[in-house]
XYZ file of C-alpha atoms in Angstrom:
391
model
C -65.989 9.028 -26.587
C -68.522 8.937 -29.416
C -72.247 9.196 -29.432
C -74.157 8.238 -32.552
C -73.779 11.849 -33.672
C -69.989 11.696 -33.330
C -69.846 14.050 -30.350
C -69.003 13.177 -26.783
C -71.322 14.328 -24.028
C -68.561 16.624 -22.822
C -68.171 18.183 -26.271
C -71.907 18.637 -26.611
C -72.165 20.493 -23.302
C -69.239 22.723 -24.219
C -70.698 23.523 -27.636
C -74.073 24.354 -26.097
C -72.460 26.665 -23.588
C -70.463 28.440 -26.291
C -73.573 28.890 -28.427
C -75.482 30.465 -25.526
C -72.685 32.919 -24.825
C -72.356 33.756 -28.521
C -75.997 34.780 -28.859
C -75.502 37.274 -26.049
C -72.179 38.706 -27.243
C -72.579 39.066 -31.050
C -70.901 37.605 -34.170
C -67.260 38.547 -33.513
C -67.477 37.050 -30.069
C -68.972 33.938 -31.704
C -65.852 33.388 -33.776
C -63.512 33.960 -30.877
C -65.422 31.704 -28.503
C -65.849 28.904 -31.040
C -62.184 28.971 -31.994
C -61.178 28.875 -28.354
C -63.519 26.041 -27.508
C -61.090 23.249 -28.428
C -57.831 24.647 -27.096
C -57.971 22.117 -24.286
C -58.504 18.972 -26.333
C -56.828 17.028 -29.098
C -57.942 13.849 -30.898
C -55.461 11.757 -32.886
C -56.187 8.918 -35.328
C -52.949 7.050 -35.902
C -50.926 3.918 -36.267
C -49.875 2.500 -32.912
C -46.979 4.348 -31.336
C -48.250 7.886 -31.186
C -50.963 6.699 -28.804
C -48.548 5.350 -26.178
C -48.118 6.943 -22.790
C -44.434 7.540 -23.598
C -45.589 10.063 -26.207
C -48.910 11.352 -24.873
C -47.841 11.568 -21.220
C -45.079 14.145 -21.815
C -47.431 16.121 -24.103
C -50.030 16.348 -21.340
C -47.348 17.591 -18.953
C -46.135 20.174 -21.462
C -49.666 21.364 -22.242
C -51.392 21.168 -18.876
C -55.137 20.916 -18.952
C -55.274 19.505 -22.481
C -57.245 16.293 -22.903
C -55.562 14.111 -25.521
C -57.242 11.059 -26.982
C -55.641 8.801 -29.552
C -57.011 5.781 -31.391
C -54.856 3.446 -33.439
C -56.001 1.924 -36.717
C -55.293 -1.451 -38.275
C -54.849 -0.240 -41.850
C -54.765 3.029 -43.775
C -58.003 2.594 -45.784
C -60.038 1.963 -42.617
C -58.723 5.135 -41.010
C -59.463 7.135 -44.159
C -62.982 5.714 -44.290
C -63.607 7.129 -40.816
C -62.979 10.628 -42.151
C -65.101 9.940 -45.223
C -67.916 8.862 -42.903
C -67.965 12.271 -41.238
C -65.394 11.856 -38.470
C -63.538 14.944 -39.685
C -65.543 16.614 -36.927
C -63.882 14.379 -34.347
C -60.221 14.024 -35.304
C -57.548 16.713 -35.418
C -54.609 14.639 -36.685
C -54.373 11.571 -38.888
C -51.233 9.463 -39.259
C -51.057 7.228 -42.374
C -48.500 5.762 -44.756
C -47.047 8.069 -47.360
C -49.186 7.527 -50.437
C -52.559 8.114 -48.828
C -52.057 11.741 -47.797
C -51.111 13.064 -51.249
C -53.146 10.693 -53.393
C -56.368 10.338 -51.433
C -56.742 12.522 -48.318
C -55.712 15.736 -50.080
C -57.800 15.320 -53.282
C -60.839 14.454 -51.167
C -60.275 17.548 -48.985
C -60.002 15.440 -45.832
C -56.812 17.173 -44.633
C -55.527 20.742 -44.382
C -52.079 22.076 -45.304
C -49.516 22.864 -42.610
C -47.913 26.234 -41.940
C -44.778 25.846 -44.086
C -42.867 28.596 -42.292
C -43.379 26.803 -38.975
C -42.532 23.265 -40.050
C -40.049 23.418 -42.929
C -37.124 24.210 -40.600
C -37.726 20.837 -38.972
C -37.998 19.035 -42.311
C -34.746 20.589 -43.549
C -32.942 18.723 -40.745
C -34.424 15.328 -41.637
C -32.612 12.401 -43.241
C -31.875 12.553 -46.947
C -34.879 10.476 -47.986
C -37.156 13.204 -46.656
C -35.256 16.375 -47.528
C -32.221 17.309 -49.571
C -31.011 20.762 -50.647
C -30.983 19.553 -54.261
C -34.447 18.017 -54.515
C -36.236 19.637 -51.576
C -39.005 17.998 -49.557
C -40.067 14.420 -50.333
C -42.928 14.843 -52.844
C -45.208 12.504 -50.860
C -45.364 15.254 -48.184
C -46.435 17.889 -50.706
C -49.561 18.559 -52.741
C -49.230 17.487 -56.408
C -48.445 21.078 -57.437
C -45.757 21.261 -54.758
C -47.263 24.318 -53.100
C -48.768 22.871 -49.924
C -47.132 20.918 -47.112
C -49.441 18.013 -46.310
C -47.846 16.590 -43.191
C -44.796 15.768 -41.110
C -42.756 12.615 -41.730
C -41.329 10.529 -38.919
C -41.244 6.698 -38.695
C -40.050 4.719 -41.708
C -38.376 1.512 -42.777
C -37.933 -1.262 -45.361
C -40.710 -3.855 -45.469
C -40.500 -7.029 -47.539
C -39.966 -10.361 -45.706
C -38.154 -11.871 -42.730
C -35.865 -14.903 -42.427
C -34.051 -16.924 -39.780
C -30.403 -16.622 -40.820
C -29.631 -19.932 -39.129
C -31.741 -21.598 -41.814
C -31.402 -19.303 -44.847
C -28.498 -16.998 -45.594
C -29.173 -13.292 -46.053
C -27.313 -13.393 -49.360
C -29.546 -16.165 -50.708
C -32.694 -14.331 -49.624
C -31.540 -11.006 -51.057
C -30.538 -12.616 -54.363
C -33.674 -14.715 -54.846
C -36.184 -12.218 -53.444
C -39.905 -12.950 -53.214
C -39.919 -15.716 -55.879
C -38.195 -17.948 -53.317
C -41.622 -18.418 -51.695
C -42.571 -20.394 -54.837
C -39.659 -22.811 -54.379
C -41.137 -26.292 -53.730
C -38.292 -26.926 -51.287
C -39.711 -24.226 -48.989
C -43.283 -25.528 -49.028
C -44.481 -25.886 -45.421
C -41.486 -23.981 -44.097
C -42.810 -20.426 -44.073
C -45.561 -18.346 -42.499
C -47.719 -15.525 -43.791
C -48.203 -12.363 -41.773
C -51.731 -11.347 -42.700
C -51.103 -7.657 -43.325
C -53.450 -7.777 -46.286
C -52.597 -4.526 -48.054
C -48.904 -5.326 -47.945
C -49.499 -8.913 -49.021
C -51.295 -7.754 -52.157
C -48.267 -5.710 -53.194
C -45.789 -8.419 -52.238
C -47.716 -11.124 -54.092
C -47.520 -8.950 -57.214
C -43.757 -8.768 -56.831
C -43.614 -12.535 -56.273
C -45.479 -12.959 -59.560
C -43.019 -10.661 -61.329
C -45.591 -7.856 -61.591
C -45.254 -4.170 -60.775
C -48.205 -3.481 -58.418
C -48.071 0.240 -59.147
C -48.955 -0.087 -62.836
C -52.310 -0.930 -64.411
C -52.499 -4.735 -64.713
C -54.331 -6.523 -67.538
C -56.444 -9.692 -67.341
C -53.503 -12.022 -67.965
C -51.519 -10.326 -65.224
C -54.423 -10.555 -62.785
C -54.628 -14.271 -63.562
C -50.914 -14.553 -62.870
C -51.453 -12.805 -59.551
C -54.190 -15.275 -58.578
C -52.078 -18.271 -59.570
C -49.203 -16.938 -57.475
C -51.428 -16.185 -54.480
C -52.777 -19.761 -54.628
C -49.263 -21.215 -54.571
C -48.037 -18.982 -51.747
C -51.049 -19.734 -49.532
C -50.934 -23.453 -50.355
C -47.301 -23.602 -49.261
C -47.701 -21.690 -46.003
C -47.410 -23.596 -42.754
C -49.154 -20.889 -40.728
C -51.061 -17.654 -41.250
C -51.334 -15.046 -38.528
C -51.837 -11.333 -38.048
C -49.646 -11.492 -34.926
C -46.032 -10.564 -35.644
C -44.952 -11.858 -32.225
C -46.359 -15.309 -33.018
C -44.492 -15.416 -36.317
C -41.229 -14.246 -34.759
C -41.608 -16.932 -32.109
C -42.273 -19.574 -34.764
C -39.155 -18.398 -36.581
C -37.053 -18.644 -33.440
C -38.502 -22.039 -32.415
C -37.741 -23.517 -35.816
C -41.387 -24.039 -36.798
C -40.772 -21.909 -39.880
C -37.659 -20.584 -41.617
C -39.086 -17.315 -42.993
C -42.299 -15.351 -43.230
C -44.010 -13.481 -46.022
C -44.395 -9.708 -45.418
C -42.256 -8.185 -42.746
C -39.291 -5.951 -42.165
C -37.695 -3.755 -39.547
C -41.125 -3.043 -38.093
C -41.834 -6.724 -37.377
C -38.362 -8.177 -36.790
C -37.055 -5.453 -34.457
C -38.760 -6.674 -31.222
C -37.060 -10.091 -31.498
C -33.750 -8.521 -32.485
C -33.919 -6.130 -29.520
C -34.164 -9.193 -27.278
C -30.940 -10.496 -28.774
C -32.405 -12.854 -31.384
C -30.294 -11.475 -34.210
C -31.016 -14.475 -36.423
C -34.385 -12.788 -37.089
C -33.554 -10.532 -40.021
C -35.612 -8.309 -42.297
C -34.656 -8.787 -45.959
C -34.744 -6.263 -48.814
C -34.343 -8.155 -52.112
C -31.744 -6.818 -54.518
C -33.957 -6.752 -57.615
C -37.503 -7.113 -58.872
C -40.236 -5.829 -61.197
C -40.685 -2.250 -59.880
C -38.216 -0.447 -62.157
C -35.672 -3.075 -61.160
C -36.508 -2.977 -57.476
C -37.914 -5.957 -55.583
C -38.313 -4.408 -52.131
C -40.679 -1.848 -50.626
C -40.370 0.815 -47.947
C -42.858 2.913 -46.024
C -42.907 6.114 -44.069
C -45.669 7.759 -42.106
C -47.060 11.249 -42.547
C -49.105 12.988 -39.874
C -51.555 15.545 -41.257
C -54.098 18.054 -39.990
C -57.624 16.775 -40.450
C -59.970 19.147 -42.269
C -61.935 19.528 -39.052
C -64.266 22.578 -39.186
C -63.259 23.280 -35.594
C -59.661 22.091 -35.618
C -57.892 22.098 -32.276
C -55.010 24.605 -32.210
C -53.121 21.923 -30.279
C -52.818 19.830 -33.452
C -49.880 21.806 -34.825
C -48.479 22.077 -31.293
C -48.414 18.273 -31.172
C -46.639 18.020 -34.539
C -43.989 20.393 -33.256
C -43.816 18.583 -29.901
C -42.954 15.226 -31.507
C -39.891 16.840 -33.127
C -38.224 17.061 -29.698
C -35.302 14.608 -29.521
C -36.603 12.608 -26.568
C -40.043 12.326 -28.168
C -38.517 11.274 -31.507
C -36.891 8.386 -29.636
C -40.172 7.581 -27.868
C -41.969 7.445 -31.218
C -39.212 5.293 -32.741
C -39.282 2.856 -29.833
C -42.981 2.776 -29.152
C -44.489 -0.239 -27.472
C -44.218 -3.412 -29.503
C -42.222 -2.382 -32.552
C -39.099 -0.332 -33.187
C -38.274 1.744 -36.244
C -35.911 4.437 -37.464
C -37.257 7.999 -37.582
C -36.565 10.772 -40.077
C -34.983 12.937 -37.362
C -32.044 10.547 -36.774
C -29.853 12.850 -38.888
C -29.996 15.237 -35.919
C -27.104 14.356 -33.551
C -29.274 15.246 -30.556
C -31.737 12.571 -31.644
C -29.202 9.983 -32.782
C -27.292 9.970 -29.493
C -30.407 8.690 -27.714
C -30.190 5.365 -29.588
C -28.022 2.733 -27.900
C -25.888 0.244 -29.808
C -28.532 -2.410 -29.108
C -31.261 -0.115 -30.437
C -29.363 0.416 -33.683
C -28.762 -3.308 -34.124
C -32.480 -3.960 -33.569
C -33.485 -1.622 -36.394
C -30.742 -2.900 -38.746
C -29.148 0.537 -38.858
C -25.924 -0.756 -40.412
C -27.731 -1.860 -43.592
C -30.510 0.756 -43.623
C -29.077 2.915 -46.405
C -28.452 -0.095 -48.641
C -31.932 -1.474 -48.025
C -33.614 1.871 -48.669
C -31.742 2.135 -51.975
C -33.231 -1.216 -53.032
C -36.761 -0.279 -51.982
C -39.541 1.356 -53.973
C -42.026 3.721 -52.345
C -45.235 2.210 -51.044
C -47.970 3.554 -53.354
C -51.634 2.960 -54.086
C -52.149 0.074 -56.542
C -54.303 1.044 -59.574
C -55.904 -2.445 -59.481
C -56.178 -2.485 -55.698
C -59.867 -3.444 -55.519
C -59.542 -6.318 -58.005
C -56.320 -7.567 -56.428
C -57.800 -7.388 -52.949
C -60.886 -9.343 -54.034
C -58.698 -12.074 -55.510
C -56.454 -12.068 -52.457
C -59.385 -12.416 -50.052
C -60.906 -15.222 -52.129
C -57.638 -17.158 -51.980
C -57.061 -16.361 -48.324
C -60.549 -17.590 -47.314
C -59.574 -21.082 -48.441
C -57.025 -21.173 -45.605
C -58.516 -19.112 -42.793
């Protein structure tokens, strides 16, 4: 859709036509025409799931004549860099993990606040991790001063590592946590899922470090030493969660480093319940050794924002669309709206088993929020240096 100027040919022709009409009709007509020019289009930058036909198809039927385009990213920083590079003129919505909206997109004025009166009634029906009468809205969805609503929360889940319970008991994995990847007895028996940003955080935990605090030189050295050991002991490294699940099921490996409901759920939904996401019971993040994520979808600070952007955010609150988002192609996850009985009843018993619903509350209690690491650049450089020795 993009030319080198970031505008499609179709958009260019529409803009030119609007400009011609505006000259003839005067300044007030200019504003009206310009604002109306994008009522029939919507562009979404997101993690996979929102870009599936199960979500976009019903939206197109509900809003006839609207052209919806969605592009999925591979990591949050890359998506944010698109906006920094000037693509705020292209996108209307951006869907990222929780920490990036409040701590980066908002301070850099890359997103706009939502209409609180329109969206808070939906948030007040969400699960307790996203809204409670006592503590209000999850602070990651609010501006630092608490005044502005930065986005709508939907998919979430624990994310630490995955085991084959036929080889390692869940109790052992939960008790030992990430340091078990340093056990010489497991050398050559595990894989690494190359989700680099997650691996940086999880390697910190493996080293006994809190990734969300400023690390000193000795701690960075400890991180590098740990990364070397974990990569040296890995039997396989892949960015394909299906390949790692298959290796787990075939007995090639007994566990893999970085994973959770998001990665284990496809195998579990096919009946391979020995594939299990693990949330360790303890660790260096204020006593927690597990992490969890949730996604926030925000309005891009597009100078000509499509009015369909907020319509889409409201549309995905519909029960059947909540289920479609939760069970998008490839991976399955809980959604914040599952506290609504109309949403929950759409999940079958098999669906709930796939997303480890029976242990979700316990695992969330063990998990710290995914945040931006203060030493992220240094840790990532070390991580990539170590990783290049293997791939």
